[in-house]
mmCIF file of C-alpha atoms in Angstrom:
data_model
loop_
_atom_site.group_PDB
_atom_site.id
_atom_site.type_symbol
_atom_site.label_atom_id
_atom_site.label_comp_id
_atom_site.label_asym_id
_atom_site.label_seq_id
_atom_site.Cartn_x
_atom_site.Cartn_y
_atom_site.Cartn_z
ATOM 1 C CA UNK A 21 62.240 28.588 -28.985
ATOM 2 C CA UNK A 22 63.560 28.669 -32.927
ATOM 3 C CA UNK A 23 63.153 30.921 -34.511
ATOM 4 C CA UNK A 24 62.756 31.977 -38.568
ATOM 5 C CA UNK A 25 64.318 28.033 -38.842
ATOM 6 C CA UNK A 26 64.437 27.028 -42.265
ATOM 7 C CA UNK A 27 65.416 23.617 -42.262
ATOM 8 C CA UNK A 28 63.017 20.882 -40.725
ATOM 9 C CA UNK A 29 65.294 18.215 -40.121
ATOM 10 C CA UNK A 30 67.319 21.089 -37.263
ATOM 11 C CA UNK A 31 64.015 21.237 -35.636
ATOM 12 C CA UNK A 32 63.567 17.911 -35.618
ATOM 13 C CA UNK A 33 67.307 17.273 -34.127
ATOM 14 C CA UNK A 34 66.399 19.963 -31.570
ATOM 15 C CA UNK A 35 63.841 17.952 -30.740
ATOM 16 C CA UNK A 36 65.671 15.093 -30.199
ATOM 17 C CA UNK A 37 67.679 17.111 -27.874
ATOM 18 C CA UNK A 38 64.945 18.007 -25.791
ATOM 19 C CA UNK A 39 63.831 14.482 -25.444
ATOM 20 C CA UNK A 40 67.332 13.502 -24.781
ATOM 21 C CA UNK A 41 67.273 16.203 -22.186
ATOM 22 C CA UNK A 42 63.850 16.237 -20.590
ATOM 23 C CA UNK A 43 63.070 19.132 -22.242
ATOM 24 C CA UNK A 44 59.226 18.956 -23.461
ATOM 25 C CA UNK A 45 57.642 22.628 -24.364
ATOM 26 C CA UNK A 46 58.867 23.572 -28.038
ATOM 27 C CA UNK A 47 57.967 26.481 -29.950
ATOM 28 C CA UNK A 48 58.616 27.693 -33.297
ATOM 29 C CA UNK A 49 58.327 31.244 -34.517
ATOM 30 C CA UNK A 50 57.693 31.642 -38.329
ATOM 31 C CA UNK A 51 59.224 28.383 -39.470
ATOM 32 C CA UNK A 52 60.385 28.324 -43.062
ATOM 33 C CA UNK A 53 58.928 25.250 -43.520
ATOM 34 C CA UNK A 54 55.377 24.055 -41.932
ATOM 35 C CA UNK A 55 56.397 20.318 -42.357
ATOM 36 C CA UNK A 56 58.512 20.099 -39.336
ATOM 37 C CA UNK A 57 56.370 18.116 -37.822
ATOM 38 C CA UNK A 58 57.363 15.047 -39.505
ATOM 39 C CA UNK A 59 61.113 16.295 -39.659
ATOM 40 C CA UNK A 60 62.524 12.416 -40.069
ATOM 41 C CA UNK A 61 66.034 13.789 -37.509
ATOM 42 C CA UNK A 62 63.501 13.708 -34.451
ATOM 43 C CA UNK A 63 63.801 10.157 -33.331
ATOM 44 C CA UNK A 64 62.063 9.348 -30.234
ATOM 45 C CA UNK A 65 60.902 13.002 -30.209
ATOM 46 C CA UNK A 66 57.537 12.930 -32.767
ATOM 47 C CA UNK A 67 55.008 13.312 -29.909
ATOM 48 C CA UNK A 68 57.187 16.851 -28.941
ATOM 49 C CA UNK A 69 56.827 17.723 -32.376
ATOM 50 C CA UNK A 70 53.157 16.917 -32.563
ATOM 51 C CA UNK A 71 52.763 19.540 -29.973
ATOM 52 C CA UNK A 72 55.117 22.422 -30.717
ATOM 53 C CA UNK A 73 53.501 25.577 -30.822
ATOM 54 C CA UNK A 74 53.593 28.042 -34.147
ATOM 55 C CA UNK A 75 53.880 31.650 -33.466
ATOM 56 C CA UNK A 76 54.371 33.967 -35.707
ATOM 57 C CA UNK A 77 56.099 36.737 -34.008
ATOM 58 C CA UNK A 78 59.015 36.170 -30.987
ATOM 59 C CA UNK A 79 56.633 39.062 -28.851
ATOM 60 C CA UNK A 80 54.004 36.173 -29.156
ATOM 61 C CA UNK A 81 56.313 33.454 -28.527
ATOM 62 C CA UNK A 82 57.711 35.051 -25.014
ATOM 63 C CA UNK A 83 54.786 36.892 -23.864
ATOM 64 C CA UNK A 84 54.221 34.459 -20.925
ATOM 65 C CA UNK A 85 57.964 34.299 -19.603
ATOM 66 C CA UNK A 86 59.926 36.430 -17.072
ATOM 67 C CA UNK A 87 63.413 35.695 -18.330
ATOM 68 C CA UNK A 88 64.079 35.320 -21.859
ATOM 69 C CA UNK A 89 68.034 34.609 -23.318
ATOM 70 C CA UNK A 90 69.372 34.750 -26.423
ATOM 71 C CA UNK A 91 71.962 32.610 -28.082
ATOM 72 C CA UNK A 92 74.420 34.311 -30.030
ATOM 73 C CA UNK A 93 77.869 32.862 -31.504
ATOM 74 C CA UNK A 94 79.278 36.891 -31.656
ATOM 75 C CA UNK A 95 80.348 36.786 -35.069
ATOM 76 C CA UNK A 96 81.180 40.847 -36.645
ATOM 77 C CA UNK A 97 78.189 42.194 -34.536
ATOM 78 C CA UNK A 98 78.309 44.875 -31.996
ATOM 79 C CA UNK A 99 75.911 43.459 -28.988
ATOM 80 C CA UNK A 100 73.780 45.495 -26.600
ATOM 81 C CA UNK A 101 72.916 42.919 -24.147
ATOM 82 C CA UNK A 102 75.133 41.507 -21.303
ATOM 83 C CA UNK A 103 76.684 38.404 -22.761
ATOM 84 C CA UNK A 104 77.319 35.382 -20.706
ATOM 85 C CA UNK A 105 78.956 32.025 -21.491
ATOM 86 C CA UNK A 106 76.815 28.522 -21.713
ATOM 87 C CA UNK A 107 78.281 27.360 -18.255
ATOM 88 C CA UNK A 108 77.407 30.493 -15.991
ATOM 89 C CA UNK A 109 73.856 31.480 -18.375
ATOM 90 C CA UNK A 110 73.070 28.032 -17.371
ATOM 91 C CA UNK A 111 73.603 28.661 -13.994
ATOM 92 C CA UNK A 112 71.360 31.720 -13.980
ATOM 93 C CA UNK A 113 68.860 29.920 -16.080
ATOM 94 C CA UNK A 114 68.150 26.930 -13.650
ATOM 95 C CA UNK A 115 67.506 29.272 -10.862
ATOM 96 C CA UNK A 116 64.817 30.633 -12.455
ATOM 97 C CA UNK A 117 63.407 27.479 -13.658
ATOM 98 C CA UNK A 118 61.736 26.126 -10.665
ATOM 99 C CA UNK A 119 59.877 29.238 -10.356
ATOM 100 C CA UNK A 120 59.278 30.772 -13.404
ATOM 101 C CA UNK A 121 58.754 30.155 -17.393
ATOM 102 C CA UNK A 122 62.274 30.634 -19.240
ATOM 103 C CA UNK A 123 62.513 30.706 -22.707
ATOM 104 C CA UNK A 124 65.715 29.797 -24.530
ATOM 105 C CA UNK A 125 65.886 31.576 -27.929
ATOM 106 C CA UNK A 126 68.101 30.285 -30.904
ATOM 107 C CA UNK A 127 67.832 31.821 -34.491
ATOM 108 C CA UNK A 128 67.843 30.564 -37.891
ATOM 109 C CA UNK A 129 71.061 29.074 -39.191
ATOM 110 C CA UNK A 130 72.060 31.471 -41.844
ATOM 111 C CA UNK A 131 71.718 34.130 -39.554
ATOM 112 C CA UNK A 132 71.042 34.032 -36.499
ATOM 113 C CA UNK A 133 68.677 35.850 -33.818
ATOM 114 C CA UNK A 134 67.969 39.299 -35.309
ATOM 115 C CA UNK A 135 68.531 42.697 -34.091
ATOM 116 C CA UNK A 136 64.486 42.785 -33.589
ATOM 117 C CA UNK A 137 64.423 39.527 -32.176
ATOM 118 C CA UNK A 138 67.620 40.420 -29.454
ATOM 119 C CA UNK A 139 65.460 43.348 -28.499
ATOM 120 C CA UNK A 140 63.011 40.833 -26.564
ATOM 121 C CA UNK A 141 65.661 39.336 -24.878
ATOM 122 C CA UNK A 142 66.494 40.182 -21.317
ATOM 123 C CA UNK A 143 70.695 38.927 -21.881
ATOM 124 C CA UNK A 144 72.620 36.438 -24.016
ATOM 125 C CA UNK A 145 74.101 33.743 -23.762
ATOM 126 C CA UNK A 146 77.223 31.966 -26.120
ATOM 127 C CA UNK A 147 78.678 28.814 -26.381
ATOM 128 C CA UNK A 148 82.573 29.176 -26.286
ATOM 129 C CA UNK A 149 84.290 27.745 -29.532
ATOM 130 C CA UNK A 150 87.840 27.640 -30.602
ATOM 131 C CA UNK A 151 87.104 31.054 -32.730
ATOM 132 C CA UNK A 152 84.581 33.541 -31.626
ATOM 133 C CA UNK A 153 83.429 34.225 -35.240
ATOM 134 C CA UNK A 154 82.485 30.314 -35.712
ATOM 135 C CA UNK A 155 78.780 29.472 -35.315
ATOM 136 C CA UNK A 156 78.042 25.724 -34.505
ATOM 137 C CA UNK A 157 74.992 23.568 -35.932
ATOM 138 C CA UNK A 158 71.599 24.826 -34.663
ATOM 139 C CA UNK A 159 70.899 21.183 -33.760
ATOM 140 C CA UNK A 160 74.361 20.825 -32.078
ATOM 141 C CA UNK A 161 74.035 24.033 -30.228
ATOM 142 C CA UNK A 162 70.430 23.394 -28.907
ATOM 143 C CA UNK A 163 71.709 20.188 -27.624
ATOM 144 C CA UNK A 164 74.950 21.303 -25.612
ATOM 145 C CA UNK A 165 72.640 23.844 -24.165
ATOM 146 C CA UNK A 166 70.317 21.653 -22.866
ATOM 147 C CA UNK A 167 72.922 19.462 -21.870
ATOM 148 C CA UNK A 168 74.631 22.167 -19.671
ATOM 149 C CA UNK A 169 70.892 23.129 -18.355
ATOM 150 C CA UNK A 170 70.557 19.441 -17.299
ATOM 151 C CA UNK A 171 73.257 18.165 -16.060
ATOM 152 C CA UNK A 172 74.161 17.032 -12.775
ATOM 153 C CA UNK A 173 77.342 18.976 -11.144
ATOM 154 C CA UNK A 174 77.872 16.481 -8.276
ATOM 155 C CA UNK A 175 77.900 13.711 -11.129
ATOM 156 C CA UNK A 176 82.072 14.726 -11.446
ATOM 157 C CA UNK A 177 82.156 13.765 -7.857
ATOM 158 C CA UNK A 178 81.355 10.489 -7.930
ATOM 159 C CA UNK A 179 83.675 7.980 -7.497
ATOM 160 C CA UNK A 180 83.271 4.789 -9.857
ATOM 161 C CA UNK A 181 81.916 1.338 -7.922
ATOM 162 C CA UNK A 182 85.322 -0.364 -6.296
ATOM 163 C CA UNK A 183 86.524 -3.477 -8.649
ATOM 164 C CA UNK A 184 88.156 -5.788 -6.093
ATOM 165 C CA UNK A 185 92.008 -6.634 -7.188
ATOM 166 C CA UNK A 186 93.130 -9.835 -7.534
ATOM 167 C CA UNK A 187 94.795 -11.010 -4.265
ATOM 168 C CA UNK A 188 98.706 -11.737 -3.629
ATOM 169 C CA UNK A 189 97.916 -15.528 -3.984
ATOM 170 C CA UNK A 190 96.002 -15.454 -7.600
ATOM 171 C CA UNK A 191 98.593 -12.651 -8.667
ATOM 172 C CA UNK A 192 101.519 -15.530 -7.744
ATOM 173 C CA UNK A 193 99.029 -18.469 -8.963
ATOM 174 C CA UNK A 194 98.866 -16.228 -12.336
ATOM 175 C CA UNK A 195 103.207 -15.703 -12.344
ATOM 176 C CA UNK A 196 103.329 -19.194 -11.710
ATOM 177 C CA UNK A 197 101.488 -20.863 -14.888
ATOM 178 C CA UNK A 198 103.011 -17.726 -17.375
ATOM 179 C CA UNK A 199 106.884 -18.521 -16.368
ATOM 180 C CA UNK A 200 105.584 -22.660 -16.927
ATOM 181 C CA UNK A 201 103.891 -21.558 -20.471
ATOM 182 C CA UNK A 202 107.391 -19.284 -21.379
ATOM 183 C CA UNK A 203 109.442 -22.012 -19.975
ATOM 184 C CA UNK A 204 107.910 -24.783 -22.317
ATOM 185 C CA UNK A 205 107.915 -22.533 -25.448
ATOM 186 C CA UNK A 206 111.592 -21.881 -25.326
ATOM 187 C CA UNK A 207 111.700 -18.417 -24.278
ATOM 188 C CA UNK A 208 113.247 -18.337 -20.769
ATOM 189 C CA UNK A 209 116.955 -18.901 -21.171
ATOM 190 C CA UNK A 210 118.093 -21.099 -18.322
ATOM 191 C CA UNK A 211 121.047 -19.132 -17.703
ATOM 192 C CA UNK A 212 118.933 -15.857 -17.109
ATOM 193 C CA UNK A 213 116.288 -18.104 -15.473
ATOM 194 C CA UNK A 214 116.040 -16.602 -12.325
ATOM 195 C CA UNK A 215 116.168 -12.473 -13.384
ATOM 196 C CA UNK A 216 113.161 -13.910 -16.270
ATOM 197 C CA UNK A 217 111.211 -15.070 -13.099
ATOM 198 C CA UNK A 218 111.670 -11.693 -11.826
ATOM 199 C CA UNK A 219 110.693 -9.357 -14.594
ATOM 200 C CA UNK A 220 107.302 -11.451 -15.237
ATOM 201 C CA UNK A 221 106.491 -11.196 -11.349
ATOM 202 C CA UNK A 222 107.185 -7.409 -11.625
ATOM 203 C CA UNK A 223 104.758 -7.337 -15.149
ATOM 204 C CA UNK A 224 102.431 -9.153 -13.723
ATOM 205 C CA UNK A 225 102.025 -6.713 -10.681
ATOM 206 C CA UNK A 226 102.121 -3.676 -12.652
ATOM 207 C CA UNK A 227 99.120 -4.849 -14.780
ATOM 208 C CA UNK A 228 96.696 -4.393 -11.897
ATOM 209 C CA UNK A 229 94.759 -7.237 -12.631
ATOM 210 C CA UNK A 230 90.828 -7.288 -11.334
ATOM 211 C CA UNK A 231 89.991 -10.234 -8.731
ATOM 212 C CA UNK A 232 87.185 -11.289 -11.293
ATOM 213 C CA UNK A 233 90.120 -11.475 -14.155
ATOM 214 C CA UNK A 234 92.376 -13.717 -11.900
ATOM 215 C CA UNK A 235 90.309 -17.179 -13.076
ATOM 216 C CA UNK A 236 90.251 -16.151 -16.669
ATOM 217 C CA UNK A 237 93.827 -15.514 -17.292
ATOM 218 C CA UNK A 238 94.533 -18.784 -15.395
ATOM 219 C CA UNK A 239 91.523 -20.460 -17.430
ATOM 220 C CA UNK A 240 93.798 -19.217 -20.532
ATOM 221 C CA UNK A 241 96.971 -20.171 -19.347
ATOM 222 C CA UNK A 242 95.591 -24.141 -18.540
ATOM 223 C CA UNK A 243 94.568 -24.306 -21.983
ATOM 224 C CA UNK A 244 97.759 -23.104 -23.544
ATOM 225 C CA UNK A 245 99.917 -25.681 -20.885
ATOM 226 C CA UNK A 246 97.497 -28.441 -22.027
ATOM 227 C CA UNK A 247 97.179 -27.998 -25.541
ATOM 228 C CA UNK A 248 101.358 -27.876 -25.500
ATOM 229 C CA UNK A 249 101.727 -30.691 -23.449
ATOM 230 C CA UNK A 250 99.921 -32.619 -26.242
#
């Protein structure tokens, strides 16, 4: 829910975050400025917009919900509420979600949720910044929020798909062909020959080169060998 927002294009980016999101009931309370509908920030979000309800009081707005937060970035103001960061309010929130309308409240951007409008709220909930007394772009803030409410937790736990290394042979194969190419351009000295032989097998190692690499460095190195033996 925003509310009092006076600039369309924030709706329209919080719409886009609710898209982005899967996030699909919006509802404005006393927008500044009717238009929003066509705010030109909501891409891939106009059919949310088309929707949105207009209510012109936050008693309205929340009347059907059983847990309503606030967003607040502190600032100078003495609070009444409990106050909870994004990560463990969104904790809180998503139990309730399967069970029960929720309604997230952010105010307008000059000023925030007021007093009257905290009053309806049942706790709050801030997103931490680097300085307590910074606010953050209503569009920006709607969207980290939603992020937190969506994400996946066990997603950090995932391990990324295995990339097969490139075997001892096309490692070698690889060594091989670069101490030919450094040989023919003049850079191996044949008096340190040997030790050269040895520092390029150790480089080559320490890159960690993928199996499906292997045939395109040697690919490359053919090339350069043919094209100098010219």
């Amino acid at each position: 829910m925003l509310v009092s927002t006076r600039n369309p294009l924030n709706i329209g980016a919080a719409a886009r975050a609710m898209a982005n999101f899967g996030f699909s009931r919006l509802r404005v309370v006393n927008p500044y400025d009717l238009a929003f509908r066509e705010a030109r920030s909501a891409v891939g979000a106009a059919p949310l917009l088309r929707t949105a309800e207009v209510h012109m009081s936050v008693a309205q707005a929340v009347a059907d919900c059983t847990l309503v937060v606030g967003t607040t970035s502190i600032g100078h103001r003495e609070l009444q509420h409990p106050l909870r960061r994004l990560e463990y309010g969104a904790r809180l929130i998503l139990r309730k979600l399967p069970i029960t309308p929720v309604a997230l409240l952010f105010g307008s951007e000059k000023f925030g949720l007021s007093n009257d409008d905290l009053s309806h709220c049942h706790w709050l909930m801030r997103i931490p910044t680097a300085d307590s007394g910074l606010s953050m772009n209503l569009g920006q803030a709607v969207a980290l929020c939603l992020y937190e409410l969506a994400r996946d937790p066990k997603a950090v736990q995932a391990r990324p798909g295995k990339i097969r290394s490139a075997t001892a042979g096309e490692t070698e194969q690889i060594t091989a062909m670069l101490v030919e190419v450094l040989h023919k351009s003049g850079y191996v000295n044949p008096v340190t020959a040997a030790s050269t032989e040895e520092k390029v097998r150790r480089l080559v190692r320490r890159l960690a080169i993928a199996g499906r690499d292997a045939p395109v460095l040697l690919g490359m190195l053919r090339q350069i060998l043919w094209k100098g033996g010219e």
